[in-house]
């Protein structure tokens, strides 16, 4: 509450053209409160942002269940506000000639305003190697049908020393953990090699993988949208293709190990 009050007050005084928040737990809580106080628009889950004519921000958001990329404009109200998905933008090289100014402001916060308090902080156990840092990611989707079926993804990942990821349905079914979900509401990754198995390639998923080095897809439906974004596509039954690939890789690795002194 006090944060949104103070930010809205500062925005009314400074009259910025735009305010951008990260779409984190704090950002997605704070931004709508500030936007409502300022009576302006807010685009949430923005995956790309461009500066258009007359300072108008083109805020790009997957819409209608991921079937389109919507461009959202806020032409009438100021400031323009958006929450940006973490990890979607590449870090640019620093331009040391540019200078910003930090203006410190003092604000009073009364006891009554602090309606929520942190009573305890509980640390989550650390995840395995984060997906964002893996060179190879093997991911599975609803096409794997069951927990048992999803094992072919894990076995291929093991043979490639890769990290395992998945889609929203894979998370909903409990085949993967939340930190393994890739896409709009999950992770944005840029591995050297991304292998999608039994994944249709809906936009909500593919926004998280488009910057991968090489994308390989295995799907039994030749019209699946994943084939529009992949570099190599295999139209076939994952339960036939993947175990064969895994055993070939294991044999290859076994032969390599034998050759090593
Ligand atoms: C606001 C919002 C946010 C979302 N965020 C995310 C997100 O972050 N990440 C995400 O993943 N989704 C997200 N979704 C869901 C997303 O829109 C799709 O519904 C989801 O990605 C589809 O997952 P899927 O490809 O596993 O399943 P499906 O779309 O059901 O695709 C399964 C695929 O498996 C194939 N298949 C079936 N059997 C076989 C077989 N034997 N061999 C090979 N292929 C087979 C089928 O042909 C099909 O293409 C979001 C949706 C909304 C509305």
mmCIF file of C-alpha atoms and ligand atoms in Angstrom:
data_model
loop_
_atom_site.group_PDB
_atom_site.id
_atom_site.type_symbol
_atom_site.label_atom_id
_atom_site.label_comp_id
_atom_site.label_asym_id
_atom_site.label_seq_id
_atom_site.Cartn_x
_atom_site.Cartn_y
_atom_site.Cartn_z
ATOM 1 C CA UNK A 1 0.000 0.000 0.000
ATOM 2 C CA UNK A 2 2.559 2.681 0.958
ATOM 3 C CA UNK A 3 4.763 1.809 -2.042
ATOM 4 C CA UNK A 4 1.900 2.259 -4.502
ATOM 5 C CA UNK A 5 0.785 5.504 -2.826
ATOM 6 C CA UNK A 6 4.321 6.947 -2.943
ATOM 7 C CA UNK A 7 4.982 5.821 -6.531
ATOM 8 C CA UNK A 8 1.653 7.236 -7.729
ATOM 9 C CA UNK A 9 2.399 10.541 -5.989
ATOM 10 C CA UNK A 10 5.890 10.744 -7.543
ATOM 11 C CA UNK A 11 4.478 9.882 -10.983
ATOM 12 C CA UNK A 12 1.816 12.620 -10.689
ATOM 13 C CA UNK A 13 4.553 15.140 -9.856
ATOM 14 C CA UNK A 14 7.259 14.043 -12.342
ATOM 15 C CA UNK A 15 4.791 13.137 -15.136
ATOM 16 C CA UNK A 16 6.923 10.446 -16.834
ATOM 17 C CA UNK A 17 5.964 9.224 -20.319
ATOM 18 C CA UNK A 18 6.280 5.586 -19.228
ATOM 19 C CA UNK A 19 6.839 3.414 -16.150
ATOM 20 C CA UNK A 20 8.041 -0.171 -16.657
ATOM 21 C CA UNK A 21 8.027 -2.852 -13.961
ATOM 22 C CA UNK A 22 9.537 -6.349 -14.082
ATOM 23 C CA UNK A 23 6.821 -9.033 -14.073
ATOM 24 C CA UNK A 24 8.079 -10.458 -10.773
ATOM 25 C CA UNK A 25 6.033 -11.163 -7.643
ATOM 26 C CA UNK A 26 6.602 -7.596 -6.439
ATOM 27 C CA UNK A 27 6.243 -5.924 -9.869
ATOM 28 C CA UNK A 28 2.997 -7.696 -10.752
ATOM 29 C CA UNK A 29 1.538 -6.739 -7.353
ATOM 30 C CA UNK A 30 2.667 -3.113 -7.371
ATOM 31 C CA UNK A 31 2.106 -2.082 -11.023
ATOM 32 C CA UNK A 32 -1.716 -2.541 -11.150
ATOM 33 C CA UNK A 33 -2.158 -0.627 -7.881
ATOM 34 C CA UNK A 34 -0.104 2.293 -9.221
ATOM 35 C CA UNK A 35 -1.896 2.201 -12.614
ATOM 36 C CA UNK A 36 -5.311 2.241 -10.907
ATOM 37 C CA UNK A 37 -4.304 5.197 -8.731
ATOM 38 C CA UNK A 38 -3.060 7.080 -11.824
ATOM 39 C CA UNK A 39 -6.139 6.012 -13.836
ATOM 40 C CA UNK A 40 -3.964 4.845 -16.725
ATOM 41 C CA UNK A 41 -3.619 1.598 -18.694
ATOM 42 C CA UNK A 42 -1.289 -1.297 -17.865
ATOM 43 C CA UNK A 43 -0.114 -4.142 -20.117
ATOM 44 C CA UNK A 44 0.871 -7.231 -18.137
ATOM 45 C CA UNK A 45 3.156 -10.098 -19.292
ATOM 46 C CA UNK A 46 4.800 -7.974 -22.021
ATOM 47 C CA UNK A 47 7.296 -10.075 -24.025
ATOM 48 C CA UNK A 48 8.673 -7.314 -26.247
ATOM 49 C CA UNK A 49 8.561 -3.547 -26.279
ATOM 50 C CA UNK A 50 9.372 -1.078 -29.060
ATOM 51 C CA UNK A 51 9.437 2.697 -29.160
ATOM 52 C CA UNK A 52 6.989 3.886 -31.823
ATOM 53 C CA UNK A 53 6.144 7.313 -33.219
ATOM 54 C CA UNK A 54 5.713 10.255 -30.816
ATOM 55 C CA UNK A 55 7.071 8.218 -27.910
ATOM 56 C CA UNK A 56 4.220 5.716 -28.107
ATOM 57 C CA UNK A 57 5.301 2.352 -26.692
ATOM 58 C CA UNK A 58 4.325 -0.735 -28.729
ATOM 59 C CA UNK A 59 3.803 -3.322 -25.995
ATOM 60 C CA UNK A 60 3.706 -6.865 -27.351
ATOM 61 C CA UNK A 61 1.679 -9.474 -25.475
ATOM 62 C CA UNK A 62 0.525 -12.978 -26.523
ATOM 63 C CA UNK A 63 -3.266 -12.813 -26.759
ATOM 64 C CA UNK A 64 -6.302 -15.073 -27.253
ATOM 65 C CA UNK A 65 -4.728 -18.198 -25.752
ATOM 66 C CA UNK A 66 -1.436 -17.557 -27.541
ATOM 67 C CA UNK A 67 -2.848 -17.631 -31.081
ATOM 68 C CA UNK A 68 -1.840 -14.015 -31.817
ATOM 69 C CA UNK A 69 0.780 -11.513 -30.740
ATOM 70 C CA UNK A 70 -1.168 -8.400 -29.758
ATOM 71 C CA UNK A 71 0.366 -4.923 -29.950
ATOM 72 C CA UNK A 72 -0.996 -2.815 -27.106
ATOM 73 C CA UNK A 73 -0.855 0.999 -27.298
ATOM 74 C CA UNK A 74 -1.837 3.528 -24.672
ATOM 75 C CA UNK A 75 -2.400 6.674 -26.768
ATOM 76 C CA UNK A 76 -4.628 8.723 -24.461
ATOM 77 C CA UNK A 77 -3.461 8.316 -20.873
ATOM 78 C CA UNK A 78 -0.059 8.894 -19.273
ATOM 79 C CA UNK A 79 2.137 7.348 -18.038
ATOM 80 C CA UNK A 80 2.231 4.296 -20.317
ATOM 81 C CA UNK A 81 2.704 1.316 -18.005
ATOM 82 C CA UNK A 82 3.762 -2.299 -18.500
ATOM 83 C CA UNK A 83 5.113 -5.294 -16.620
ATOM 84 C CA UNK A 84 7.887 -6.976 -18.632
ATOM 85 C CA UNK A 85 8.556 -10.724 -18.434
ATOM 86 C CA UNK A 86 12.005 -11.329 -16.905
ATOM 87 C CA UNK A 87 14.606 -12.760 -19.283
ATOM 88 C CA UNK A 88 12.912 -11.752 -22.559
ATOM 89 C CA UNK A 89 15.336 -8.927 -23.360
ATOM 90 C CA UNK A 90 19.001 -9.415 -24.102
ATOM 91 C CA UNK A 91 21.346 -7.373 -21.944
ATOM 92 C CA UNK A 92 22.793 -4.639 -24.229
ATOM 93 C CA UNK A 93 26.436 -3.558 -24.141
ATOM 94 C CA UNK A 94 26.799 -0.668 -21.676
ATOM 95 C CA UNK A 95 26.937 2.794 -23.256
ATOM 96 C CA UNK A 96 29.024 4.722 -20.728
ATOM 97 C CA UNK A 97 28.270 8.054 -22.415
ATOM 98 C CA UNK A 98 24.685 7.883 -21.136
ATOM 99 C CA UNK A 99 24.012 9.332 -17.720
ATOM 100 C CA UNK A 100 21.049 8.952 -15.394
ATOM 101 C CA UNK A 101 20.280 10.912 -12.266
ATOM 102 C CA UNK A 102 19.150 9.347 -9.012
ATOM 103 C CA UNK A 103 16.884 11.700 -7.055
ATOM 104 C CA UNK A 104 16.374 10.614 -3.457
ATOM 105 C CA UNK A 105 13.024 11.449 -1.879
ATOM 106 C CA UNK A 106 12.001 11.129 1.758
ATOM 107 C CA UNK A 107 8.485 9.914 2.489
ATOM 108 C CA UNK A 108 6.653 9.321 5.760
ATOM 109 C CA UNK A 109 4.949 5.942 6.191
ATOM 110 C CA UNK A 110 2.511 5.596 9.075
ATOM 111 C CA UNK A 111 2.043 2.395 11.129
ATOM 112 C CA UNK A 112 -1.599 2.074 9.986
ATOM 113 C CA UNK A 113 -0.494 1.985 6.344
ATOM 114 C CA UNK A 114 1.630 -1.134 6.874
ATOM 115 C CA UNK A 115 -1.192 -3.661 6.701
ATOM 116 C CA UNK A 116 0.991 -6.675 5.784
ATOM 117 C CA UNK A 117 4.088 -7.748 7.681
ATOM 118 C CA UNK A 118 6.791 -10.332 6.953
ATOM 119 C CA UNK A 119 6.728 -12.720 9.904
ATOM 120 C CA UNK A 120 9.201 -15.292 8.626
ATOM 121 C CA UNK A 121 11.340 -15.947 5.543
ATOM 122 C CA UNK A 122 11.564 -19.610 4.487
ATOM 123 C CA UNK A 123 14.254 -20.428 1.932
ATOM 124 C CA UNK A 124 13.335 -22.816 -0.890
ATOM 125 C CA UNK A 125 15.821 -25.648 -1.457
ATOM 126 C CA UNK A 126 18.043 -24.764 -4.451
ATOM 127 C CA UNK A 127 16.891 -26.057 -7.861
ATOM 128 C CA UNK A 128 19.030 -28.372 -9.952
ATOM 129 C CA UNK A 129 21.135 -26.619 -12.610
ATOM 130 C CA UNK A 130 18.889 -23.740 -13.784
ATOM 131 C CA UNK A 131 17.366 -24.264 -17.249
ATOM 132 C CA UNK A 132 18.633 -20.848 -18.343
ATOM 133 C CA UNK A 133 22.242 -21.996 -17.870
ATOM 134 C CA UNK A 134 22.000 -25.350 -19.686
ATOM 135 C CA UNK A 135 23.595 -25.739 -23.141
ATOM 136 C CA UNK A 136 21.072 -28.426 -24.069
ATOM 137 C CA UNK A 137 17.432 -28.550 -22.954
ATOM 138 C CA UNK A 138 15.093 -31.458 -23.703
ATOM 139 C CA UNK A 139 11.439 -30.608 -23.082
ATOM 140 C CA UNK A 140 8.235 -32.600 -23.181
ATOM 141 C CA UNK A 141 4.565 -31.768 -23.526
ATOM 142 C CA UNK A 142 1.075 -33.167 -23.367
ATOM 143 C CA UNK A 143 1.882 -35.575 -26.225
ATOM 144 C CA UNK A 144 3.793 -37.767 -23.728
ATOM 145 C CA UNK A 145 0.402 -38.711 -22.192
ATOM 146 C CA UNK A 146 1.567 -39.801 -18.708
ATOM 147 C CA UNK A 147 4.308 -39.581 -16.063
ATOM 148 C CA UNK A 148 5.593 -42.889 -17.380
ATOM 149 C CA UNK A 149 5.573 -41.546 -20.959
ATOM 150 C CA UNK A 150 7.498 -38.433 -19.867
ATOM 151 C CA UNK A 151 10.435 -40.666 -18.848
ATOM 152 C CA UNK A 152 11.584 -40.840 -22.491
ATOM 153 C CA UNK A 153 12.302 -37.089 -22.197
ATOM 154 C CA UNK A 154 14.324 -37.585 -19.003
ATOM 155 C CA UNK A 155 16.243 -40.517 -20.484
ATOM 156 C CA UNK A 156 17.194 -38.561 -23.616
ATOM 157 C CA UNK A 157 18.213 -35.611 -21.413
ATOM 158 C CA UNK A 158 20.415 -37.891 -19.331
ATOM 159 C CA UNK A 159 22.096 -39.328 -22.448
ATOM 160 C CA UNK A 160 22.831 -35.774 -23.641
ATOM 161 C CA UNK A 161 23.738 -34.382 -20.171
ATOM 162 C CA UNK A 162 20.908 -31.927 -20.776
ATOM 163 C CA UNK A 163 18.404 -30.167 -18.522
ATOM 164 C CA UNK A 164 14.729 -31.204 -18.571
ATOM 165 C CA UNK A 165 11.925 -28.727 -19.232
ATOM 166 C CA UNK A 166 8.302 -28.828 -20.256
ATOM 167 C CA UNK A 167 5.078 -27.090 -21.134
ATOM 168 C CA UNK A 168 2.158 -25.913 -19.020
ATOM 169 C CA UNK A 169 0.242 -29.229 -19.350
ATOM 170 C CA UNK A 170 3.390 -31.129 -18.265
ATOM 171 C CA UNK A 171 3.501 -28.916 -15.166
ATOM 172 C CA UNK A 172 -0.236 -29.270 -14.509
ATOM 173 C CA UNK A 173 0.137 -33.065 -14.642
ATOM 174 C CA UNK A 174 3.049 -32.951 -12.181
ATOM 175 C CA UNK A 175 5.609 -34.361 -14.660
ATOM 176 C CA UNK A 176 7.845 -31.308 -14.143
ATOM 177 C CA UNK A 177 8.327 -28.765 -11.353
ATOM 178 C CA UNK A 178 7.366 -25.070 -11.674
ATOM 179 C CA UNK A 179 10.977 -23.962 -12.306
ATOM 180 C CA UNK A 180 11.096 -26.307 -15.332
ATOM 181 C CA UNK A 181 8.191 -24.739 -17.225
ATOM 182 C CA UNK A 182 9.248 -22.863 -20.350
ATOM 183 C CA UNK A 183 7.309 -20.043 -21.959
ATOM 184 C CA UNK A 184 5.282 -16.953 -21.326
ATOM 185 C CA UNK A 185 4.503 -17.717 -17.673
ATOM 186 C CA UNK A 186 7.672 -19.742 -17.177
ATOM 187 C CA UNK A 187 11.310 -19.481 -18.183
ATOM 188 C CA UNK A 188 12.836 -17.843 -21.248
ATOM 189 C CA UNK A 189 15.823 -19.921 -22.327
ATOM 190 C CA UNK A 190 18.564 -19.666 -24.958
ATOM 191 C CA UNK A 191 20.323 -23.053 -25.011
ATOM 192 C CA UNK A 192 22.586 -24.098 -27.889
ATOM 193 C CA UNK A 193 20.197 -26.998 -28.567
ATOM 194 C CA UNK A 194 16.498 -27.240 -27.673
ATOM 195 C CA UNK A 195 14.586 -30.481 -28.297
ATOM 196 C CA UNK A 196 10.767 -30.309 -28.100
ATOM 197 C CA UNK A 197 9.002 -33.673 -27.765
ATOM 198 C CA UNK A 198 5.212 -33.975 -28.011
ATOM 199 C CA UNK A 199 4.897 -30.187 -27.861
ATOM 200 C CA UNK A 200 2.466 -28.425 -30.212
ATOM 201 C CA UNK A 201 4.385 -25.130 -30.280
ATOM 202 C CA UNK A 202 1.684 -22.721 -29.098
ATOM 203 C CA UNK A 203 2.953 -19.174 -28.901
ATOM 204 C CA UNK A 204 2.798 -19.106 -25.085
ATOM 205 C CA UNK A 205 5.454 -21.813 -25.113
ATOM 206 C CA UNK A 206 7.572 -20.751 -28.095
ATOM 207 C CA UNK A 207 8.161 -17.178 -26.824
ATOM 208 C CA UNK A 208 10.414 -18.851 -24.275
ATOM 209 C CA UNK A 209 12.622 -20.722 -26.778
ATOM 210 C CA UNK A 210 12.911 -18.586 -29.914
ATOM 211 C CA UNK A 211 16.487 -17.463 -29.227
ATOM 212 C CA UNK A 212 17.761 -21.051 -28.889
ATOM 213 C CA UNK A 213 20.694 -21.927 -31.172
ATOM 214 C CA UNK A 214 19.108 -24.965 -32.843
ATOM 215 C CA UNK A 215 15.510 -26.113 -32.293
ATOM 216 C CA UNK A 216 14.582 -29.745 -32.958
ATOM 217 C CA UNK A 217 10.954 -30.912 -32.762
ATOM 218 C CA UNK A 218 9.428 -34.390 -32.665
ATOM 219 C CA UNK A 219 5.668 -34.432 -33.194
ATOM 220 C CA UNK A 220 3.316 -36.884 -34.906
ATOM 221 C CA UNK A 221 1.152 -34.097 -36.359
ATOM 222 C CA UNK A 222 2.783 -32.555 -39.467
ATOM 223 C CA UNK A 223 0.622 -29.436 -39.080
ATOM 224 C CA UNK A 224 1.791 -28.721 -35.490
ATOM 225 C CA UNK A 225 2.937 -25.064 -35.208
ATOM 226 C CA UNK A 226 6.257 -26.167 -33.661
ATOM 227 C CA UNK A 227 7.364 -27.130 -37.195
ATOM 228 C CA UNK A 228 7.145 -23.452 -38.185
ATOM 229 C CA UNK A 229 9.772 -22.420 -35.636
ATOM 230 C CA UNK A 230 12.101 -25.445 -35.550
ATOM 231 C CA UNK A 231 15.349 -25.921 -37.490
ATOM 232 C CA UNK A 232 14.946 -29.709 -37.712
ATOM 233 C CA UNK A 233 11.586 -31.447 -37.475
ATOM 234 C CA UNK A 234 10.787 -35.142 -37.146
ATOM 235 C CA UNK A 235 7.183 -36.067 -37.979
ATOM 236 C CA UNK A 236 6.734 -39.262 -36.030
ATOM 237 C CA UNK A 237 5.643 -40.997 -32.865
ATOM 238 C CA UNK A 238 7.860 -39.822 -29.999
ATOM 239 C CA UNK A 239 7.605 -43.267 -28.392
ATOM 240 C CA UNK A 240 9.313 -44.791 -31.446
ATOM 241 C CA UNK A 241 11.761 -41.990 -32.310
ATOM 242 C CA UNK A 242 13.083 -40.927 -28.891
ATOM 243 C CA UNK A 243 14.008 -44.324 -27.340
ATOM 244 C CA UNK A 244 15.925 -45.177 -30.559
ATOM 245 C CA UNK A 245 17.759 -41.853 -30.454
ATOM 246 C CA UNK A 246 18.561 -42.339 -26.757
ATOM 247 C CA UNK A 247 19.962 -45.831 -27.254
ATOM 248 C CA UNK A 248 22.079 -44.625 -30.225
ATOM 249 C CA UNK A 249 23.493 -41.824 -28.059
ATOM 250 C CA UNK A 250 24.206 -44.257 -25.222
ATOM 251 C CA UNK A 251 26.037 -46.592 -27.618
ATOM 252 C CA UNK A 252 28.028 -43.662 -28.995
ATOM 253 C CA UNK A 253 28.971 -42.543 -25.506
ATOM 254 C CA UNK A 254 29.891 -46.114 -24.506
ATOM 255 C CA UNK A 255 32.175 -46.402 -27.568
ATOM 256 C CA UNK A 256 33.786 -43.038 -26.754
ATOM 257 C CA UNK A 257 34.427 -44.106 -23.149
ATOM 258 C CA UNK A 258 36.079 -47.336 -24.358
ATOM 259 C CA UNK A 259 38.424 -45.344 -26.603
ATOM 260 C CA UNK A 260 39.495 -43.025 -23.770
ATOM 261 C CA UNK A 261 42.679 -44.239 -22.048
HETATM 262 C C1 LIG B 1 -1.978 -16.719 -20.216
HETATM 263 C C2 LIG B 1 -1.407 -18.046 -20.637
HETATM 264 C C3 LIG B 1 -0.077 -18.308 -20.350
HETATM 265 C C4 LIG B 1 0.494 -19.524 -20.739
HETATM 266 N N1 LIG B 1 1.806 -19.747 -20.459
HETATM 267 C C5 LIG B 1 2.384 -20.889 -20.882
HETATM 268 C C6 LIG B 1 3.781 -21.124 -20.659
HETATM 269 O O1 LIG B 1 4.496 -20.337 -20.052
HETATM 270 N N2 LIG B 1 4.305 -22.278 -21.134
HETATM 271 C C7 LIG B 1 3.563 -23.217 -21.821
HETATM 272 O O2 LIG B 1 4.117 -24.235 -22.239
HETATM 273 N N3 LIG B 1 2.251 -23.016 -22.022
HETATM 274 C C8 LIG B 1 1.646 -21.889 -21.574
HETATM 275 N N4 LIG B 1 0.318 -21.701 -21.802
HETATM 276 C C9 LIG B 1 -0.439 -22.789 -22.454
HETATM 277 C C10 LIG B 1 -0.224 -22.786 -23.973
HETATM 278 O O3 LIG B 1 -1.111 -21.868 -24.586
HETATM 279 C C11 LIG B 1 -0.472 -24.192 -24.576
HETATM 280 O O4 LIG B 1 -1.751 -24.638 -24.201
HETATM 281 C C12 LIG B 1 0.575 -25.220 -24.121
HETATM 282 O O5 LIG B 1 1.892 -24.738 -24.361
HETATM 283 C C13 LIG B 1 0.384 -26.512 -24.902
HETATM 284 O O6 LIG B 1 1.210 -27.491 -24.342
HETATM 285 P P1 LIG B 1 1.608 -28.817 -25.122
HETATM 286 O O7 LIG B 1 2.297 -28.449 -26.397
HETATM 287 O O8 LIG B 1 2.322 -29.687 -24.153
HETATM 288 O O9 LIG B 1 0.196 -29.515 -25.395
HETATM 289 P P2 LIG B 1 -0.674 -29.622 -26.708
HETATM 290 O O10 LIG B 1 -0.927 -28.286 -27.297
HETATM 291 O O11 LIG B 1 -1.858 -30.466 -26.353
HETATM 292 O O12 LIG B 1 0.254 -30.411 -27.729
HETATM 293 C C14 LIG B 1 0.592 -31.760 -27.615
HETATM 294 C C15 LIG B 1 1.300 -32.128 -28.898
HETATM 295 O O13 LIG B 1 1.776 -33.457 -28.792
HETATM 296 C C16 LIG B 1 1.667 -34.065 -30.059
HETATM 297 N N5 LIG B 1 1.649 -35.521 -29.851
HETATM 298 C C17 LIG B 1 0.653 -36.296 -29.349
HETATM 299 N N6 LIG B 1 1.047 -37.591 -29.294
HETATM 300 C C18 LIG B 1 2.311 -37.638 -29.785
HETATM 301 C C19 LIG B 1 3.247 -38.685 -29.995
HETATM 302 N N7 LIG B 1 2.963 -39.957 -29.673
HETATM 303 N N8 LIG B 1 4.446 -38.362 -30.520
HETATM 304 C C20 LIG B 1 4.763 -37.077 -30.854
HETATM 305 N N9 LIG B 1 3.913 -36.052 -30.669
HETATM 306 C C21 LIG B 1 2.703 -36.318 -30.136
HETATM 307 C C22 LIG B 1 0.367 -33.526 -30.641
HETATM 308 O O14 LIG B 1 0.368 -33.609 -32.052
HETATM 309 C C23 LIG B 1 0.393 -32.082 -30.141
HETATM 310 O O15 LIG B 1 0.958 -31.214 -31.113
HETATM 311 C C24 LIG B 1 -0.280 -20.503 -21.425
HETATM 312 C C25 LIG B 1 -1.616 -20.218 -21.722
HETATM 313 C C26 LIG B 1 -2.182 -19.016 -21.329
HETATM 314 C C27 LIG B 1 -3.625 -18.755 -21.670
#
